[in-house]
Tab-separated table of C-alpha atoms in Angstrom:
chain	number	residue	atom	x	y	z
O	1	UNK	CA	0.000	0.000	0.000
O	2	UNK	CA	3.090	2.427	1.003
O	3	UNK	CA	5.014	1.236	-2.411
O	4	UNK	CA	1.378	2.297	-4.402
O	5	UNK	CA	1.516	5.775	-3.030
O	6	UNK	CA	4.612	6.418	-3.149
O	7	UNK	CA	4.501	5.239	-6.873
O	8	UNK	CA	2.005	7.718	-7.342
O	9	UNK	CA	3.579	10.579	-5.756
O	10	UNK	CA	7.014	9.954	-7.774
O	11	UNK	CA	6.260	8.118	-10.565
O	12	UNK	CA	7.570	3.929	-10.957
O	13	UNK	CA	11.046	3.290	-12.063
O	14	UNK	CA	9.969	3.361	-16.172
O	15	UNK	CA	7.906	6.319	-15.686
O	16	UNK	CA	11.144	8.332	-13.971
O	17	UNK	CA	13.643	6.600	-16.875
O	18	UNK	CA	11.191	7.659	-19.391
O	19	UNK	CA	10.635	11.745	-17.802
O	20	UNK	CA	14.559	11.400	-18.002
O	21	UNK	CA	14.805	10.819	-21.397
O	22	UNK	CA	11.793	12.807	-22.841
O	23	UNK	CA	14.306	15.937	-23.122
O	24	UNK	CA	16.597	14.416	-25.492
O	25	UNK	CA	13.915	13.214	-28.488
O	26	UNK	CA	12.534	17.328	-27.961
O	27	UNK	CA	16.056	18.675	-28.804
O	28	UNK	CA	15.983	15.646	-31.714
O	29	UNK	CA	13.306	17.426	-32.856
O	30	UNK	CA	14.311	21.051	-32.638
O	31	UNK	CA	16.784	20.467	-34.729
O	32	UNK	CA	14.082	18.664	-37.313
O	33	UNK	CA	13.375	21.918	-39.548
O	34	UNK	CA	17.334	22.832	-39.357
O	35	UNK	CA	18.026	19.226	-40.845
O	36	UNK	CA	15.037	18.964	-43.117
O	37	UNK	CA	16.503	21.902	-45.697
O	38	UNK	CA	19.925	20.265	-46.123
O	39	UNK	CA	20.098	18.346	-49.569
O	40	UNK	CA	21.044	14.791	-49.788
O	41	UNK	CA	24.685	15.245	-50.272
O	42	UNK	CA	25.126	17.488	-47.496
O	43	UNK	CA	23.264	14.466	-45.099
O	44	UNK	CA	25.654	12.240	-46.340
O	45	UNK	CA	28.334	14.402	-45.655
O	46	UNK	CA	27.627	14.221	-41.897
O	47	UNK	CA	28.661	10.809	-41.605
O	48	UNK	CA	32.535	12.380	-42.613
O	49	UNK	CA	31.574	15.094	-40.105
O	50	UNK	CA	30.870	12.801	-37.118
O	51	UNK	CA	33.687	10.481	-37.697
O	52	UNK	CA	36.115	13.261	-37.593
O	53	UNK	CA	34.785	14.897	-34.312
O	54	UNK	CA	35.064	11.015	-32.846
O	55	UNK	CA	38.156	11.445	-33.395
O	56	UNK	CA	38.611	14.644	-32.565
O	57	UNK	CA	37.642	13.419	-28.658
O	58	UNK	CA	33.877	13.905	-29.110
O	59	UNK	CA	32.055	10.775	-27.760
O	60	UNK	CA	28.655	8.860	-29.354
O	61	UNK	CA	26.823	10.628	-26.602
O	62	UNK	CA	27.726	13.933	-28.026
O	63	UNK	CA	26.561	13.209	-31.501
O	64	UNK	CA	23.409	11.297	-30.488
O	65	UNK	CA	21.059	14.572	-31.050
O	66	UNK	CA	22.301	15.556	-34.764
O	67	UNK	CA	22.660	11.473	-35.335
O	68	UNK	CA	19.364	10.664	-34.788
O	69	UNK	CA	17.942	13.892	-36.412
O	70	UNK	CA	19.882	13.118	-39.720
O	71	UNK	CA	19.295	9.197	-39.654
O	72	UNK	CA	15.231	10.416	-39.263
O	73	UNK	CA	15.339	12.802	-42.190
O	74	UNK	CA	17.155	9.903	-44.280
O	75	UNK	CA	14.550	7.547	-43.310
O	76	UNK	CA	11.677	9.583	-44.644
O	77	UNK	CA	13.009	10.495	-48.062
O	78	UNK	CA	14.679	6.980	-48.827
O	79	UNK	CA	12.299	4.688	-47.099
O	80	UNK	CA	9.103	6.647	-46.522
O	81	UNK	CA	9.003	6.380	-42.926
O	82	UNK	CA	9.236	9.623	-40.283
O	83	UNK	CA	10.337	7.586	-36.519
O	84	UNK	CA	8.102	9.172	-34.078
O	85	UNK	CA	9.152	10.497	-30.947
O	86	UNK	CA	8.386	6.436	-29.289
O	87	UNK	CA	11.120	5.451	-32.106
O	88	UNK	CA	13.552	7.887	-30.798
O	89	UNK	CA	13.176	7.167	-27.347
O	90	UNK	CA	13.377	3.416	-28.244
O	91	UNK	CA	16.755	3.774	-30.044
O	92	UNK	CA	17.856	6.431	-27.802
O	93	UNK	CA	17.182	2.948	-25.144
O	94	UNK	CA	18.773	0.734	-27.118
O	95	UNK	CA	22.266	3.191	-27.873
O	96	UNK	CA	22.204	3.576	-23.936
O	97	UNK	CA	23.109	-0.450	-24.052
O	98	UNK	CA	19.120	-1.609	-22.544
O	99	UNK	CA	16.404	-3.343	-23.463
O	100	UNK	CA	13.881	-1.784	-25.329
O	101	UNK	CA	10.002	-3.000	-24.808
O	102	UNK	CA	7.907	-2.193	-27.569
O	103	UNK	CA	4.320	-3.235	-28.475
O	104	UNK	CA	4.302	-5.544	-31.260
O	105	UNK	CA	3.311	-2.742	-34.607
O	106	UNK	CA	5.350	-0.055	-33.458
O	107	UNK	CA	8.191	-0.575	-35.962
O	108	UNK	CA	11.630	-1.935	-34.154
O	109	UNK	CA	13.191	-2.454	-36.942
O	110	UNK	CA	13.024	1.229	-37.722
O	111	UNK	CA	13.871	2.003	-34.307
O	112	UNK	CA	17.156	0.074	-34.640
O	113	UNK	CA	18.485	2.164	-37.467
O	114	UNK	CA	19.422	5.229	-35.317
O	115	UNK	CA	21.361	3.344	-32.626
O	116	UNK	CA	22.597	1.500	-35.437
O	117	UNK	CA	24.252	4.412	-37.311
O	118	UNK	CA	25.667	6.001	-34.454
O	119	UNK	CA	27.348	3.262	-33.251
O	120	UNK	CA	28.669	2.610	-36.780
O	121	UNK	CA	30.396	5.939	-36.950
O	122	UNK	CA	33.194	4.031	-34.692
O	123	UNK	CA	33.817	2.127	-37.474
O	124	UNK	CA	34.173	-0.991	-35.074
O	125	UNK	CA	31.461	-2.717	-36.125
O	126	UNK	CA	27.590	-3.414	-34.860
O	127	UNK	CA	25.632	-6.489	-35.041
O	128	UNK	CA	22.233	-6.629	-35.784
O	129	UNK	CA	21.127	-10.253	-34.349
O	130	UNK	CA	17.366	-11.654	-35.580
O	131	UNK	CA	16.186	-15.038	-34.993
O	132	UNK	CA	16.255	-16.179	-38.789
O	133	UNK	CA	17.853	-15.571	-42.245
O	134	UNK	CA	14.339	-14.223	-43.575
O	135	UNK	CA	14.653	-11.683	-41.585
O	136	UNK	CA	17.980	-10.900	-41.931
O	137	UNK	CA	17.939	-10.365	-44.812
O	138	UNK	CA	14.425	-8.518	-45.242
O	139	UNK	CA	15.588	-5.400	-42.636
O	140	UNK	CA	18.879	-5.630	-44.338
O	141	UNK	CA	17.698	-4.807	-47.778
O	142	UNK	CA	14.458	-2.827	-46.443
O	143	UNK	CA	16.627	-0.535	-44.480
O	144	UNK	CA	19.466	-0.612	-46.378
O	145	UNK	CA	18.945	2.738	-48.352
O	146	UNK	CA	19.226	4.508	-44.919
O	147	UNK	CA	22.769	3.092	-44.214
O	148	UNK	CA	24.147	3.179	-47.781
O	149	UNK	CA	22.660	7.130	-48.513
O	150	UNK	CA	24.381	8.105	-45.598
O	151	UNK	CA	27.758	6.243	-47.148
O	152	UNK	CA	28.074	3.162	-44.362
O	153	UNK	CA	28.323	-0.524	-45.856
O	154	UNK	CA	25.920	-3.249	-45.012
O	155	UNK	CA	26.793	-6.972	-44.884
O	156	UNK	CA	24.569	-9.775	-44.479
O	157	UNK	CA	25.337	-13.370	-43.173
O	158	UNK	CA	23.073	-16.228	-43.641
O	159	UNK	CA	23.588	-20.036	-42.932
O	160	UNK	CA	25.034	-20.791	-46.539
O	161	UNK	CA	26.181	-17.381	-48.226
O	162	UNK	CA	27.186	-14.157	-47.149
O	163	UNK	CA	26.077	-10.496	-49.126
O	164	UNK	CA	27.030	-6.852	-49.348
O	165	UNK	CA	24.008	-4.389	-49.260
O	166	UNK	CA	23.892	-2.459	-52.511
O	167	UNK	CA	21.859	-0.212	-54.801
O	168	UNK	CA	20.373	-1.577	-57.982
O	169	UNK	CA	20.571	1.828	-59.304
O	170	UNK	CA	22.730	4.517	-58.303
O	171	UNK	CA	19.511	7.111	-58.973
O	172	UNK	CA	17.332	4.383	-56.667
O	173	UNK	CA	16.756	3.478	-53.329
O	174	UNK	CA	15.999	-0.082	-53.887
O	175	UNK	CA	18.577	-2.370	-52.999
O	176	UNK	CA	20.028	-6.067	-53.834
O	177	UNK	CA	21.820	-8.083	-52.201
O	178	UNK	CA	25.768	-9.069	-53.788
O	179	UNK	CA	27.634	-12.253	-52.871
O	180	UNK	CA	30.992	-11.738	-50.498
O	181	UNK	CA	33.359	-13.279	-48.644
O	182	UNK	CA	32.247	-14.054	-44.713
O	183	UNK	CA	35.268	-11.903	-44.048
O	184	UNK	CA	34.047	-8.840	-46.133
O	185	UNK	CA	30.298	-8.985	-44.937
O	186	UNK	CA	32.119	-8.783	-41.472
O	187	UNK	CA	34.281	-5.867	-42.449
O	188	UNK	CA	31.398	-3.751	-43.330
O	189	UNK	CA	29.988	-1.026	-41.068
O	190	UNK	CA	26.915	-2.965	-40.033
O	191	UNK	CA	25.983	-6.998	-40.062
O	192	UNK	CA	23.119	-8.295	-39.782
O	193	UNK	CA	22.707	-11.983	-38.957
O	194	UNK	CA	21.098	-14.660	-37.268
O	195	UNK	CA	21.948	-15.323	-33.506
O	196	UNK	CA	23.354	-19.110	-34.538
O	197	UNK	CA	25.475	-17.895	-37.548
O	198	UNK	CA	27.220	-15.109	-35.683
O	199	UNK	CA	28.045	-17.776	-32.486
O	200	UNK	CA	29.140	-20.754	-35.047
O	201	UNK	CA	31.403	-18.290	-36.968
O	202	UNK	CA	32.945	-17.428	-33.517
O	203	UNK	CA	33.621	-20.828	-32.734
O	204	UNK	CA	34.658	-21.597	-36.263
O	205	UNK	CA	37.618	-18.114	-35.953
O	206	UNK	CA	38.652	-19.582	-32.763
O	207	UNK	CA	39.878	-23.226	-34.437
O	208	UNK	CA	40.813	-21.190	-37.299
O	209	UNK	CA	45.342	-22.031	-38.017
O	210	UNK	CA	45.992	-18.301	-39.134
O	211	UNK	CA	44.565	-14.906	-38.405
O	212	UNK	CA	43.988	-14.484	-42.145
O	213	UNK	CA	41.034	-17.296	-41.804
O	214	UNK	CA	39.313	-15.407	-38.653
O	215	UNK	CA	35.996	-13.457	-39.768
O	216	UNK	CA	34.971	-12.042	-37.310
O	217	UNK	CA	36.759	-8.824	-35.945
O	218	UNK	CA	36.389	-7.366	-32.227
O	219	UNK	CA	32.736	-7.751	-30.953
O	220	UNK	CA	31.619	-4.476	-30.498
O	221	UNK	CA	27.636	-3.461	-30.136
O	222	UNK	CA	24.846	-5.911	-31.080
O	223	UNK	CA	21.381	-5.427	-31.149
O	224	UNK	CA	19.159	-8.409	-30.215
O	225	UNK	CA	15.818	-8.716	-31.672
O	226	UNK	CA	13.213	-10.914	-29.884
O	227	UNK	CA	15.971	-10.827	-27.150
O	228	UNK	CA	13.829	-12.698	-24.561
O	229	UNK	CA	14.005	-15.535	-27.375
O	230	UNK	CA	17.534	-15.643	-28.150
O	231	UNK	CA	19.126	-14.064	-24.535
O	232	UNK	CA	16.233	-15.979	-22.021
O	233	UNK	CA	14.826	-19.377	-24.293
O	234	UNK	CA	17.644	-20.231	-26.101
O	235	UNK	CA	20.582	-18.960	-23.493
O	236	UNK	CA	21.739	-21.958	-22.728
O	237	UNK	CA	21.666	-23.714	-25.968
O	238	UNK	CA	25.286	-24.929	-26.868
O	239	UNK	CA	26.394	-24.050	-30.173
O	240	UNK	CA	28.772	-27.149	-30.804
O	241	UNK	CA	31.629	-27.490	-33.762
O	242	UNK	CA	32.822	-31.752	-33.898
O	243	UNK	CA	34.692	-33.614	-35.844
O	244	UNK	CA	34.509	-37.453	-36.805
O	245	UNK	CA	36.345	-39.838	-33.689
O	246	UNK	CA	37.489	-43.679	-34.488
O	247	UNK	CA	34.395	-45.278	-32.342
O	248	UNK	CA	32.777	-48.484	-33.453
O	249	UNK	CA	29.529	-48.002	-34.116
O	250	UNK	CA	28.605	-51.377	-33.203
O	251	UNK	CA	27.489	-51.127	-29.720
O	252	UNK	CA	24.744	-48.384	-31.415
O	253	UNK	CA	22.976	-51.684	-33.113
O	254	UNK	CA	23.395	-53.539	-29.485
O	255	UNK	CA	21.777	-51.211	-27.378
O	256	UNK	CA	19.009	-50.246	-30.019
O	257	UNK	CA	17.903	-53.970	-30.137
O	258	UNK	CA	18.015	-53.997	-26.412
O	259	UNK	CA	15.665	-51.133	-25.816
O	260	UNK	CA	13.426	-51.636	-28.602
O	261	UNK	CA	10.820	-53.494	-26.709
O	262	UNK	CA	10.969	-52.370	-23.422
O	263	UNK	CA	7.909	-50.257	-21.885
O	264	UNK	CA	7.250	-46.382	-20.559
O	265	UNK	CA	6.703	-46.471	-16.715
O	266	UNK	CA	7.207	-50.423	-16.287
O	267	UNK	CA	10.833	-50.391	-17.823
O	268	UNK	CA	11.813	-46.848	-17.773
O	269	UNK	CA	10.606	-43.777	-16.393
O	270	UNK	CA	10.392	-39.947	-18.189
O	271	UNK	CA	11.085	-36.521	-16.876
O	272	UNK	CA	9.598	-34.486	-20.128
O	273	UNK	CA	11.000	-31.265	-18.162
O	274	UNK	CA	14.272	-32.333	-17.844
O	275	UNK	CA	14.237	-34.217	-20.947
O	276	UNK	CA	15.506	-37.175	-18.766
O	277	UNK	CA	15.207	-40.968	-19.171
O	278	UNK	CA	16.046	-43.301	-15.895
O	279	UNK	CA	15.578	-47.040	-15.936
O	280	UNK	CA	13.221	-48.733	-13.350
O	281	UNK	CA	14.372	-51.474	-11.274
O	282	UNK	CA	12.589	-53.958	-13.547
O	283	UNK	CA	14.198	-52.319	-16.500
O	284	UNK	CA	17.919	-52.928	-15.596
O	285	UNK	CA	16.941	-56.582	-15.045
O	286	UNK	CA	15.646	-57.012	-18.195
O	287	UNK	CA	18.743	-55.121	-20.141
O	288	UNK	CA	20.994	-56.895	-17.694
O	289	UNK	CA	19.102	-60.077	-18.853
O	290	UNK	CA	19.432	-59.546	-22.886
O	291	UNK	CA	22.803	-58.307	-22.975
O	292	UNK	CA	24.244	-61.740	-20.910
O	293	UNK	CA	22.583	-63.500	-23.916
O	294	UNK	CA	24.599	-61.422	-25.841
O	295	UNK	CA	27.212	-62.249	-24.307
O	296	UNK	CA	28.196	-58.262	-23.798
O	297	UNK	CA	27.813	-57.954	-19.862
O	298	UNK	CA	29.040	-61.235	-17.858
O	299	UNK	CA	28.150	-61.293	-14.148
O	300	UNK	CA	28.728	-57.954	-12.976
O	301	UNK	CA	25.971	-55.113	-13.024
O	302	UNK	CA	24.767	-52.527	-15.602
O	303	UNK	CA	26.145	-49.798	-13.363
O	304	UNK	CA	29.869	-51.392	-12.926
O	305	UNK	CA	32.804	-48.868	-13.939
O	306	UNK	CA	33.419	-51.467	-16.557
O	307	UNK	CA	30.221	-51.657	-18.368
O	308	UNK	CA	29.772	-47.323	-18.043
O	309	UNK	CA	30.192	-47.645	-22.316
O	310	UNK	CA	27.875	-49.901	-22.577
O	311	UNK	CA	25.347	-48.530	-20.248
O	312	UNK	CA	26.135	-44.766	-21.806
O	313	UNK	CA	24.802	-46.583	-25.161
O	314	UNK	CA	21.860	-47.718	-23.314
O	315	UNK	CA	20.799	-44.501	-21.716
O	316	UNK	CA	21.067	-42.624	-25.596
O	317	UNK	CA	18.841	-45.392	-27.174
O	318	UNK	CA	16.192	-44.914	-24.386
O	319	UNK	CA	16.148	-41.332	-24.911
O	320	UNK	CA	15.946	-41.793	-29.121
O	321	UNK	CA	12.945	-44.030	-28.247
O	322	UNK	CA	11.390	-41.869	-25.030
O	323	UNK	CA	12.077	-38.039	-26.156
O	324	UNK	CA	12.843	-38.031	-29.491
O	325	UNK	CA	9.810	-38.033	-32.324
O	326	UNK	CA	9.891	-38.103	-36.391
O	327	UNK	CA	8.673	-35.692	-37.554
O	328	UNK	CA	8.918	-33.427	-34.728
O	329	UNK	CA	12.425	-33.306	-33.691
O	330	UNK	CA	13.790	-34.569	-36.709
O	331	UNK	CA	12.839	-35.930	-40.034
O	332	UNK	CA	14.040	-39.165	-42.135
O	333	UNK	CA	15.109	-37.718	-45.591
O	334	UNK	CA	17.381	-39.735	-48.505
O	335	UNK	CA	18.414	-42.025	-45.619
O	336	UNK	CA	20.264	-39.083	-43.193
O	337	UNK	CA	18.180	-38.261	-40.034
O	338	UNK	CA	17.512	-34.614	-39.947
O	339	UNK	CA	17.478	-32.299	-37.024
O	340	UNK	CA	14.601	-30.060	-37.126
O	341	UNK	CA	15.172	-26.817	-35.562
O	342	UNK	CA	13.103	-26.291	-32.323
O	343	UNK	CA	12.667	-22.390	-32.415
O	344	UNK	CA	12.206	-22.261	-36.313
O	345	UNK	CA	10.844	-25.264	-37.218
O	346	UNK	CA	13.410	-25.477	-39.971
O	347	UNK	CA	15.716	-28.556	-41.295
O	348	UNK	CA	19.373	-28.258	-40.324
O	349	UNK	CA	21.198	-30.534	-42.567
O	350	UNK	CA	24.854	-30.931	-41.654
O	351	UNK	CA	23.553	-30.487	-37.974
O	352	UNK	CA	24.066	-33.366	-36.044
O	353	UNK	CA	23.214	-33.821	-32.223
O	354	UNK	CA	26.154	-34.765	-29.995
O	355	UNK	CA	27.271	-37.458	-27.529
O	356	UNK	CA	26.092	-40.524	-29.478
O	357	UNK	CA	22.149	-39.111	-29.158
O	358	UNK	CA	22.398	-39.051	-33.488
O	359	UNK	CA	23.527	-42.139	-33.985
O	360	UNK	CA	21.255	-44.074	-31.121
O	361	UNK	CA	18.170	-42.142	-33.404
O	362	UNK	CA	20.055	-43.311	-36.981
O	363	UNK	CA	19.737	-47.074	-35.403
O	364	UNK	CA	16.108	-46.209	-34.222
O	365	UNK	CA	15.845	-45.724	-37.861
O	366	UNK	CA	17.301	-48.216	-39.018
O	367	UNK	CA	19.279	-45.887	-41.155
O	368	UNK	CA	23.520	-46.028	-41.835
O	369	UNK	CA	25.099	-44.976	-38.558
O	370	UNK	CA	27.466	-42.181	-39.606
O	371	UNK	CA	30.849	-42.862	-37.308
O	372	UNK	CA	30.081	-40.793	-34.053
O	373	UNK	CA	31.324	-36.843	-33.391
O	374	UNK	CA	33.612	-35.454	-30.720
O	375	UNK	CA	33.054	-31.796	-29.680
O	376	UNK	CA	36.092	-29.998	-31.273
O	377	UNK	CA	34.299	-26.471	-29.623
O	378	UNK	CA	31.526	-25.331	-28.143
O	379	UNK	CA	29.453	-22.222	-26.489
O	380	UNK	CA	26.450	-21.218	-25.238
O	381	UNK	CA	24.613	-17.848	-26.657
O	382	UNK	CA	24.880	-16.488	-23.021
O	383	UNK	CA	28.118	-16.294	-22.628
O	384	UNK	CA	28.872	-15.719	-26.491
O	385	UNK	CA	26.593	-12.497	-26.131
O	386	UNK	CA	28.432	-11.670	-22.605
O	387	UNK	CA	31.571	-10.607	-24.761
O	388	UNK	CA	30.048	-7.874	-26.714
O	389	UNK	CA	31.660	-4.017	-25.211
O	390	UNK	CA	28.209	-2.995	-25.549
O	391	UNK	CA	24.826	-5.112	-26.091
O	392	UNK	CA	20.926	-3.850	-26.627
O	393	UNK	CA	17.925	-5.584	-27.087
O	394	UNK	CA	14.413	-5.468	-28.112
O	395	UNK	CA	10.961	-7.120	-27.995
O	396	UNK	CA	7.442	-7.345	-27.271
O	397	UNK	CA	8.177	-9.012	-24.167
O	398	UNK	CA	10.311	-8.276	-21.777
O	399	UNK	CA	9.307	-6.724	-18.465
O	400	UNK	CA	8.290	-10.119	-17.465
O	401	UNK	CA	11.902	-11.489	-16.914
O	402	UNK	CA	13.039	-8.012	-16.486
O	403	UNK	CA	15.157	-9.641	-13.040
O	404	UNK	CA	16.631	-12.687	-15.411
O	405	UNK	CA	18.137	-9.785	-18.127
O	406	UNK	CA	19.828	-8.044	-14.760
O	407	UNK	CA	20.980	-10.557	-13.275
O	408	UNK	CA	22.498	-12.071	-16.338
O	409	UNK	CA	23.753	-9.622	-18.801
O	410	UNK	CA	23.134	-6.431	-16.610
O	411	UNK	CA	20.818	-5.341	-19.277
O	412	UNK	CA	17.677	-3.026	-17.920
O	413	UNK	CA	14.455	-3.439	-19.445
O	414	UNK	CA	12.562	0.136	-20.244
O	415	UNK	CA	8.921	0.037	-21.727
O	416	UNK	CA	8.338	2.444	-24.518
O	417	UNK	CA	5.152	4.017	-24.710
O	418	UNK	CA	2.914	3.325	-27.737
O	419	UNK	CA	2.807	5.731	-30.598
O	420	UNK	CA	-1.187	6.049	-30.179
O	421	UNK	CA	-3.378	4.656	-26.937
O	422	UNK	CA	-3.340	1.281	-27.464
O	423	UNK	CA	-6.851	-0.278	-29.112
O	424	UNK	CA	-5.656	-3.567	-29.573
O	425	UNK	CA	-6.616	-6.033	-26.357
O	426	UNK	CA	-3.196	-8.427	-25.623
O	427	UNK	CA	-4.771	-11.503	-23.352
O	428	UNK	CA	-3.009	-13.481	-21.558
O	429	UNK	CA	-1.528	-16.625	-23.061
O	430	UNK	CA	-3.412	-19.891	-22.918
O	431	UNK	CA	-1.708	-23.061	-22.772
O	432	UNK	CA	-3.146	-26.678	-23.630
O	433	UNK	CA	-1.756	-30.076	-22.275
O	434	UNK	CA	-2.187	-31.693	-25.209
């Protein structure tokens, strides 16, 4: 009851970090008829301008007001589209190295641009991170006139290629998209790129045998969009590099044909949280049982130092069989099992699960058993995204692990205000056990 008044008397935390920032979009916009006169040429020749007063000792901060004002003018006579004063308050968020919360509709991907080119200017680099190539490569090109009238470079990464931003016409504002090297698509001013392809190219630089194969150069400022996705969902996700190792994949046929018939809660038992298969009691005496026959375990236990292989073999084929369904987690296609991508619901061929988990679901199959991978590097998006100097974020949806994004990254979540009163009703999410 104390905490409600005394909200009321000062304002919550958002309301006081937005009154604090209100001041800085109006002198964006006093500035709007001074910038609105200049031609073209003399907007481009800003970007010059700022770089030499960077150098000069000036800092980002110092340019932010003219930055965003020239970006905003850019934006409406290349791509039609005037930020509000939200937009500016969201990238003026998102350049301060926080997360900005914005209703889905009120154009983030505009927002992005101003933080974007400012950061540029450094000429260190910034990442723009999205969850897939599509879109990658749809902000790329759509806001691509902004970056290349004002004389940055653009690069885009995807899972297969790599482009440079460019203009189909000098006289135009539409843009294409022109193959490049991984290393030039890096070089350039701004990348955007999907959260995977930016943590496997890392991992890739850091087994690289020379310098001249890294592509990646020092990671500077990223933007994350759907941040709660990438930075919350998928933080611990480990992005993992492996190579080919000498195993047998004999013991892959054994422990399939052991585990084929046995049966959910009499044999073994599933945690679908944990994604966890254990054995019962009556389980282990029945794989005990078949492999003697084989002739694989002799009189000692399952759980004997000696037999942790073959019970490691065991414990992968039960979790092919429990946790693991076709057409769901993977698909059977020209005789290669398939990972299908949990977030996107797209096929990663070339992507192969690790620990012996592939090969106990080839078996499952009944498909070749490709010779069995040992991690040559791995990393998980949390602490990949923990070595940018400076890292931003935005959603839809964020306030709501507002503590996990502190605690974490040290990243403070401010909600935006919509652009008009909001019409639209947002319920709360349902969700169905089956």
């Amino acid at each position: 009851m104390i905490m409600k008044v005394i909200e009321k008397v000062i304002g919550t935390k958002n309301e006081r970090e937005l009154k604090r920032l209100w001041p800085t979009v109006q002198k964006v916009n006093a500035i709007e008829d001074e910038v609105k006169n200049l031609p073209m040429e003399a907007l481009a020749a800003k970007t010059q301008e700022f770089r030499a007063r960077l150098q000069e000792g000036e800092s980002p901060d110092d340019l932010l007001v003219e930055a965003f004002a020239v970006v905003r003018e850019v934006a409406k006579r290349t791509v039609k589209m005037r930020p509000f004063d939200v937009q500016i308050l969201g990238g003026i968020v998102l350049h301060q190295g926080k997360i900005a919360e914005m209703k889905t509709g009120e154009g983030k991907t505009l927002v992005a641009t101003m933080p974007i080119y400012l950061n540029a200017l450094e000429g260190k680099g910034v990442h723009l991170v999205t969850v897939n190539d599509y879109l990658a490569k749809r902000d790329a090109l759509w806001m691509g006139p902004i970056y290349l009238s004002l004389g940055l470079t653009v690069g885009v990464i995807q899972h297969d290629a790599s482009f440079l931003v460019e203009r189909e016409d000098p006289r135009l504002f539409k843009t294409q998209l022109i193959p490049c090297s991984r290393q030039e698509a890096y070089l350039a001013d701004i990348t955007y790129g999907q959260n995977n392809e930016f943590g496997f190219d890392y991992l890739r630089d850091n087994m690289a045998w020379d310098i001249s194969e890294c592509v990646q150069r020092e990671l500077n400022y990223a933007i994350v969009d759907e941040v709660d996705s990438i930075l919350i969902d998928e933080a611990r996700t480990p992005l993992i590099i492996s190579g080919p190792s000498e195993e047998s994949t004999e013991l892959y046929y054994v422990a399939d044909r052991v585990v084929k018939p046995l049966k959910r809660s009499i044999h073994y038992e599933v945690d679908e949280e944990q994604r966890a298969v254990t054995l019962t009691e009556e389980g282990v005496n029945r794989v005990e049982e078949q492999l003697r026959k084989m002739k694989i375990l002799h009189d000692d236990s399952l759980y004997d130092p000696s037999n942790i292989n073959i019970l490691h073999h065991i414990e992968q084929a039960l979790k092919a069989y429990a946790l693991f369904k076709r057409d769901v987690d993977y698909v059977v296609k020209d005789g290669k099992v398939i990972i299908v991508d949990e977030f996107t619901g797209r096929l990663m061929p070339g992507r192969r699960w690790s620990d012996g988990l592939h090969q106990a679901v080839e078996a499952k199959e009944g498909v070749r058993i490709e010779s069995e991978n040992q991690t040559l590097a791995t990393i998980t998006f949390q602490n990949y995204f923990r070595m940018y100097n400076k890292l931003a974020g935005m959603t839809g949806t964020a306030a709501t692990e507002a503590a996990e994004f502190m605690e974490i990254y040290g990243l403070e979540v401010v909600e935006i205000p919509t652009h008009k009163p909001m019409i639209r009703i947002d319920y709360p999410d349902l969700i169905f056990k089956t």
